[in-house]
Tab-separated table of C-alpha atoms in Angstrom:
chain	number	residue	atom	x	y	z
A	498	UNK	CA	-28.216	-11.490	3.447
A	499	UNK	CA	-28.526	-13.448	-0.119
A	500	UNK	CA	-26.450	-16.010	-1.381
A	501	UNK	CA	-25.545	-17.695	1.598
A	502	UNK	CA	-22.534	-20.574	1.490
A	503	UNK	CA	-22.527	-23.291	3.998
A	504	UNK	CA	-19.494	-24.287	5.233
A	505	UNK	CA	-20.235	-26.969	7.993
A	506	UNK	CA	-17.171	-26.805	10.003
A	507	UNK	CA	-15.848	-23.531	11.336
A	508	UNK	CA	-12.180	-23.433	10.567
A	509	UNK	CA	-9.347	-22.954	13.202
A	510	UNK	CA	-6.743	-21.098	11.458
A	511	UNK	CA	-4.620	-18.020	11.245
A	512	UNK	CA	-4.864	-16.039	7.528
A	513	UNK	CA	-4.167	-12.465	6.536
A	514	UNK	CA	-6.552	-10.184	4.610
A	515	UNK	CA	-5.320	-7.132	2.857
A	516	UNK	CA	-7.155	-3.422	3.352
A	517	UNK	CA	-10.565	-4.007	1.990
A	518	UNK	CA	-10.722	-7.808	1.224
A	519	UNK	CA	-13.837	-9.310	2.207
A	520	UNK	CA	-15.234	-12.947	3.151
A	521	UNK	CA	-18.752	-13.372	1.649
A	522	UNK	CA	-21.654	-13.925	3.558
A	523	UNK	CA	-21.345	-17.777	5.098
A	524	UNK	CA	-22.414	-20.166	7.753
A	525	UNK	CA	-21.232	-22.964	9.785
A	526	UNK	CA	-22.699	-25.426	12.096
A	527	UNK	CA	-19.980	-24.927	14.441
A	528	UNK	CA	-19.392	-21.926	16.444
A	529	UNK	CA	-16.825	-19.455	15.759
A	530	UNK	CA	-14.221	-16.976	17.644
A	531	UNK	CA	-12.942	-14.492	15.328
A	532	UNK	CA	-10.284	-12.138	16.577
A	533	UNK	CA	-7.915	-9.717	14.332
A	534	UNK	CA	-4.524	-9.340	15.840
A	535	UNK	CA	-4.298	-6.298	13.743
A	536	UNK	CA	-6.247	-3.845	11.763
A	537	UNK	CA	-9.974	-3.783	12.420
A	538	UNK	CA	-12.623	-6.335	11.542
A	539	UNK	CA	-16.141	-5.790	10.588
A	540	UNK	CA	-18.688	-8.818	11.140
A	541	UNK	CA	-22.099	-8.349	9.482
A	542	UNK	CA	-25.264	-10.173	9.865
A	543	UNK	CA	-28.792	-9.576	9.641
A	544	UNK	CA	-29.111	-8.130	12.685
A	545	UNK	CA	-26.342	-5.699	12.332
A	546	UNK	CA	-22.360	-5.215	12.047
A	547	UNK	CA	-20.057	-5.781	14.930
A	548	UNK	CA	-16.295	-4.355	14.759
A	549	UNK	CA	-13.578	-5.325	16.760
A	550	UNK	CA	-10.197	-3.921	16.997
A	551	UNK	CA	-7.214	-5.944	18.706
A	552	UNK	CA	-8.677	-5.492	22.170
A	553	UNK	CA	-12.002	-7.508	21.166
A	554	UNK	CA	-12.943	-10.422	19.769
A	555	UNK	CA	-16.125	-11.688	18.220
A	556	UNK	CA	-18.128	-14.887	18.957
A	557	UNK	CA	-20.412	-16.027	16.155
A	558	UNK	CA	-22.534	-18.549	17.558
A	559	UNK	CA	-23.426	-21.816	15.008
A	560	UNK	CA	-25.705	-21.362	12.308
A	561	UNK	CA	-25.590	-17.432	12.059
A	562	UNK	CA	-24.826	-16.232	8.767
A	563	UNK	CA	-22.007	-13.601	8.587
A	564	UNK	CA	-19.740	-11.722	6.258
A	565	UNK	CA	-16.082	-10.403	7.087
A	566	UNK	CA	-14.336	-6.919	5.853
A	567	UNK	CA	-10.910	-5.892	6.675
A	568	UNK	CA	-10.039	-2.343	7.534
A	569	UNK	CA	-6.095	-1.971	7.363
A	570	UNK	CA	-3.838	-5.097	6.928
A	571	UNK	CA	-5.945	-7.879	8.980
A	572	UNK	CA	-4.087	-10.416	11.084
A	573	UNK	CA	-7.195	-12.790	11.543
A	574	UNK	CA	-7.534	-15.767	13.830
A	575	UNK	CA	-10.094	-17.794	13.673
A	576	UNK	CA	-11.195	-20.840	16.337
A	577	UNK	CA	-13.766	-23.186	15.556
A	578	UNK	CA	-16.084	-24.697	18.524
A	579	UNK	CA	-18.482	-27.922	17.728
A	580	UNK	CA	-22.257	-26.610	18.340
A	581	UNK	CA	-22.432	-28.396	21.400
A	582	UNK	CA	-19.345	-26.807	22.907
A	583	UNK	CA	-20.836	-23.310	24.111
A	584	UNK	CA	-18.525	-21.724	26.824
A	585	UNK	CA	-20.207	-18.513	26.937
A	586	UNK	CA	-23.685	-19.743	26.585
A	587	UNK	CA	-24.510	-17.051	23.894
A	588	UNK	CA	-26.884	-17.502	21.014
A	589	UNK	CA	-26.201	-14.139	19.898
A	590	UNK	CA	-22.939	-12.823	18.062
A	591	UNK	CA	-21.223	-10.845	21.033
A	592	UNK	CA	-18.331	-8.849	21.083
A	593	UNK	CA	-15.632	-9.761	24.188
A	594	UNK	CA	-12.766	-7.965	25.762
A	595	UNK	CA	-9.720	-9.925	24.753
A	596	UNK	CA	-7.245	-9.891	27.798
A	597	UNK	CA	-3.464	-10.297	26.862
A	598	UNK	CA	-3.510	-13.740	28.077
A	599	UNK	CA	-6.488	-14.612	26.059
A	600	UNK	CA	-4.704	-13.031	22.798
A	601	UNK	CA	-1.689	-15.333	23.397
A	602	UNK	CA	-3.866	-18.452	24.157
A	603	UNK	CA	-5.514	-17.439	20.351
A	604	UNK	CA	-2.658	-16.645	18.395
A	605	UNK	CA	-0.744	-20.175	19.889
A	606	UNK	CA	-4.176	-22.318	19.426
A	607	UNK	CA	-4.639	-20.868	15.597
A	608	UNK	CA	-0.704	-21.098	14.736
A	609	UNK	CA	-0.523	-25.010	14.256
A	610	UNK	CA	-4.383	-26.175	13.591
A	611	UNK	CA	-3.111	-29.717	12.202
A	612	UNK	CA	-1.743	-30.149	15.736
A	613	UNK	CA	-3.896	-32.804	17.487
A	614	UNK	CA	-1.308	-33.501	20.446
A	615	UNK	CA	-2.197	-33.357	24.330
A	616	UNK	CA	-0.304	-29.929	24.617
A	617	UNK	CA	-2.844	-28.216	22.260
A	618	UNK	CA	-5.900	-30.240	23.853
A	619	UNK	CA	-4.756	-28.393	27.176
A	620	UNK	CA	-4.124	-25.359	25.406
A	621	UNK	CA	-7.793	-25.181	24.421
A	622	UNK	CA	-8.942	-26.023	27.935
A	623	UNK	CA	-7.315	-22.989	29.167
A	624	UNK	CA	-8.607	-20.713	26.403
A	625	UNK	CA	-11.970	-21.915	27.132
A	626	UNK	CA	-11.655	-21.235	30.679
A	627	UNK	CA	-10.187	-17.497	29.695
A	628	UNK	CA	-13.396	-17.336	27.379
A	629	UNK	CA	-15.985	-17.731	30.288
A	630	UNK	CA	-13.946	-14.861	32.180
A	631	UNK	CA	-14.377	-12.355	29.409
A	632	UNK	CA	-16.709	-9.353	29.815
A	633	UNK	CA	-19.111	-8.664	26.970
A	634	UNK	CA	-18.668	-5.259	25.165
A	635	UNK	CA	-21.557	-3.353	23.504
A	636	UNK	CA	-19.304	-3.101	20.061
A	637	UNK	CA	-22.560	-3.614	17.617
A	638	UNK	CA	-24.091	-1.181	15.077
A	639	UNK	CA	-27.548	-2.724	14.643
A	640	UNK	CA	-29.473	-2.679	11.719
A	641	UNK	CA	-32.917	-0.754	11.615
A	642	UNK	CA	-36.195	-2.379	10.775
A	643	UNK	CA	-38.496	0.594	10.581
A	644	UNK	CA	-37.688	2.605	7.658
A	645	UNK	CA	-38.056	5.710	9.647
A	646	UNK	CA	-35.202	4.729	11.757
A	647	UNK	CA	-33.180	3.538	8.835
A	648	UNK	CA	-33.263	6.691	7.152
A	649	UNK	CA	-31.995	8.679	9.997
A	650	UNK	CA	-29.178	6.274	10.525
A	651	UNK	CA	-28.569	6.244	6.827
A	652	UNK	CA	-27.774	10.358	7.167
A	653	UNK	CA	-25.624	9.677	10.127
A	654	UNK	CA	-23.466	7.227	8.244
A	655	UNK	CA	-23.199	9.295	5.652
A	656	UNK	CA	-21.724	12.001	7.549
A	657	UNK	CA	-20.208	11.068	10.849
A	658	UNK	CA	-19.398	14.748	11.488
A	659	UNK	CA	-22.963	15.938	11.134
A	660	UNK	CA	-24.060	17.833	14.204
A	661	UNK	CA	-27.564	18.097	13.299
A	662	UNK	CA	-29.724	17.078	16.696
A	663	UNK	CA	-32.302	14.275	16.485
A	664	UNK	CA	-34.916	16.855	15.982
A	665	UNK	CA	-33.468	18.478	12.907
A	666	UNK	CA	-33.057	14.914	11.407
A	667	UNK	CA	-36.412	14.106	12.297
A	668	UNK	CA	-37.703	16.881	10.262
A	669	UNK	CA	-35.130	16.298	7.155
A	670	UNK	CA	-36.760	12.696	7.061
A	671	UNK	CA	-40.529	13.904	7.745
A	672	UNK	CA	-40.625	12.003	11.124
A	673	UNK	CA	-41.532	13.088	14.639
A	674	UNK	CA	-38.643	13.526	17.081
A	675	UNK	CA	-40.424	11.636	19.697
A	676	UNK	CA	-41.028	8.629	17.283
A	677	UNK	CA	-37.328	8.334	16.477
A	678	UNK	CA	-36.534	8.549	20.362
A	679	UNK	CA	-38.922	5.588	21.097
A	680	UNK	CA	-37.803	3.705	17.794
A	681	UNK	CA	-34.051	4.318	19.148
A	682	UNK	CA	-34.769	2.908	22.850
A	683	UNK	CA	-36.962	0.021	21.214
A	684	UNK	CA	-35.173	-1.342	18.334
A	685	UNK	CA	-31.367	-0.565	19.335
A	686	UNK	CA	-31.912	-0.191	23.130
A	687	UNK	CA	-30.035	2.972	23.524
A	688	UNK	CA	-30.543	6.526	23.147
A	689	UNK	CA	-29.831	8.515	19.891
A	690	UNK	CA	-26.601	10.227	21.100
A	691	UNK	CA	-25.380	6.964	22.515
A	692	UNK	CA	-25.964	5.081	19.066
A	693	UNK	CA	-24.464	8.123	17.224
A	694	UNK	CA	-21.104	7.532	19.355
A	695	UNK	CA	-21.185	3.885	18.623
A	696	UNK	CA	-21.461	4.736	14.633
A	697	UNK	CA	-18.809	7.396	15.095
A	698	UNK	CA	-16.367	5.069	16.476
A	699	UNK	CA	-17.228	2.534	13.946
A	700	UNK	CA	-16.073	4.978	11.028
A	701	UNK	CA	-13.086	6.320	13.526
A	702	UNK	CA	-11.454	2.513	13.354
A	703	UNK	CA	-12.055	2.414	9.842
A	704	UNK	CA	-10.066	5.233	9.063
A	705	UNK	CA	-7.345	4.810	11.873
A	706	UNK	CA	-6.823	1.135	10.251
A	707	UNK	CA	-6.323	2.719	6.947
A	708	UNK	CA	-3.587	5.145	8.556
A	709	UNK	CA	-5.437	8.522	8.852
A	710	UNK	CA	-4.169	10.709	11.223
A	711	UNK	CA	-5.683	10.846	14.562
A	712	UNK	CA	-6.779	14.709	14.597
A	713	UNK	CA	-8.388	13.968	10.999
A	714	UNK	CA	-10.104	11.021	12.163
A	715	UNK	CA	-11.652	13.169	15.277
A	716	UNK	CA	-12.607	16.206	12.999
A	717	UNK	CA	-14.149	13.630	10.232
A	718	UNK	CA	-15.966	11.565	12.623
A	719	UNK	CA	-17.597	14.776	14.586
A	720	UNK	CA	-15.457	15.412	17.668
A	721	UNK	CA	-14.829	19.067	18.594
A	722	UNK	CA	-11.026	18.103	19.178
A	723	UNK	CA	-8.427	15.176	18.857
A	724	UNK	CA	-8.613	15.240	22.652
A	725	UNK	CA	-11.866	14.758	23.015
A	726	UNK	CA	-11.923	11.729	20.440
A	727	UNK	CA	-8.878	10.239	22.416
A	728	UNK	CA	-10.890	10.577	25.883
A	729	UNK	CA	-14.089	8.406	24.162
A	730	UNK	CA	-11.557	6.210	22.484
A	731	UNK	CA	-9.697	4.889	25.351
A	732	UNK	CA	-12.978	4.590	27.724
A	733	UNK	CA	-14.461	2.555	24.732
A	734	UNK	CA	-11.189	0.232	23.885
A	735	UNK	CA	-8.986	0.610	26.700
A	736	UNK	CA	-6.318	2.153	24.557
A	737	UNK	CA	-5.742	5.554	22.574
A	738	UNK	CA	-6.206	5.681	19.165
A	739	UNK	CA	-2.453	6.508	18.595
A	740	UNK	CA	-1.327	2.730	18.272
A	741	UNK	CA	-2.852	2.277	15.306
A	742	UNK	CA	-0.518	4.866	13.803
A	743	UNK	CA	2.124	2.830	15.272
A	744	UNK	CA	1.163	-0.496	13.705
A	745	UNK	CA	-0.387	-1.682	16.750
């Protein structure tokens, strides 16, 4: 990332982003929790892109340069925490599962950021307790360092419906299949099929947030049928993709 803006304090507030609106690369001296109550949020760092629908929040550690992009109308909630207040003990960006209780705590805490009363302090204490109980979720598309791996990733990103095997993609980029398989595991910590599913889900979330019908999303992103897509989506996010069409 270049031209990174330094904003020392991570704000606590709620704001709305229009579809496609961006917040350019910046960093804080504080930690930040980022949650999208509607739409889909993509947060990009040098290490990759994290994506979060309404059942996920993103933990952005202090000092991490990051940029935001909205897909669909984004109801964005930001919670800043001092650098010495790390209830998760995490020093890398991480996606977190958001329970209904944590969701309402985040919404309530960001509704009146100027409030300094004791009730709000107790609200933050409960929010921090809920954060500690959050399961971590692998909702990241890592950035490839090796140019051979980056070339294959670019092909898949360009056409999520591409059904070519790793062997065919290796041939198309002039790289050995074994080499690519090793790179997926060493750089990303996952197999090629696992990574391609993550990539397809990322593209699917973007399309859903823009109001694309579920069946169309399924076919554009490489699933053989809407039912196959719905099954993978439900297992990944805990709800069906149809809720996006209902504005959920």
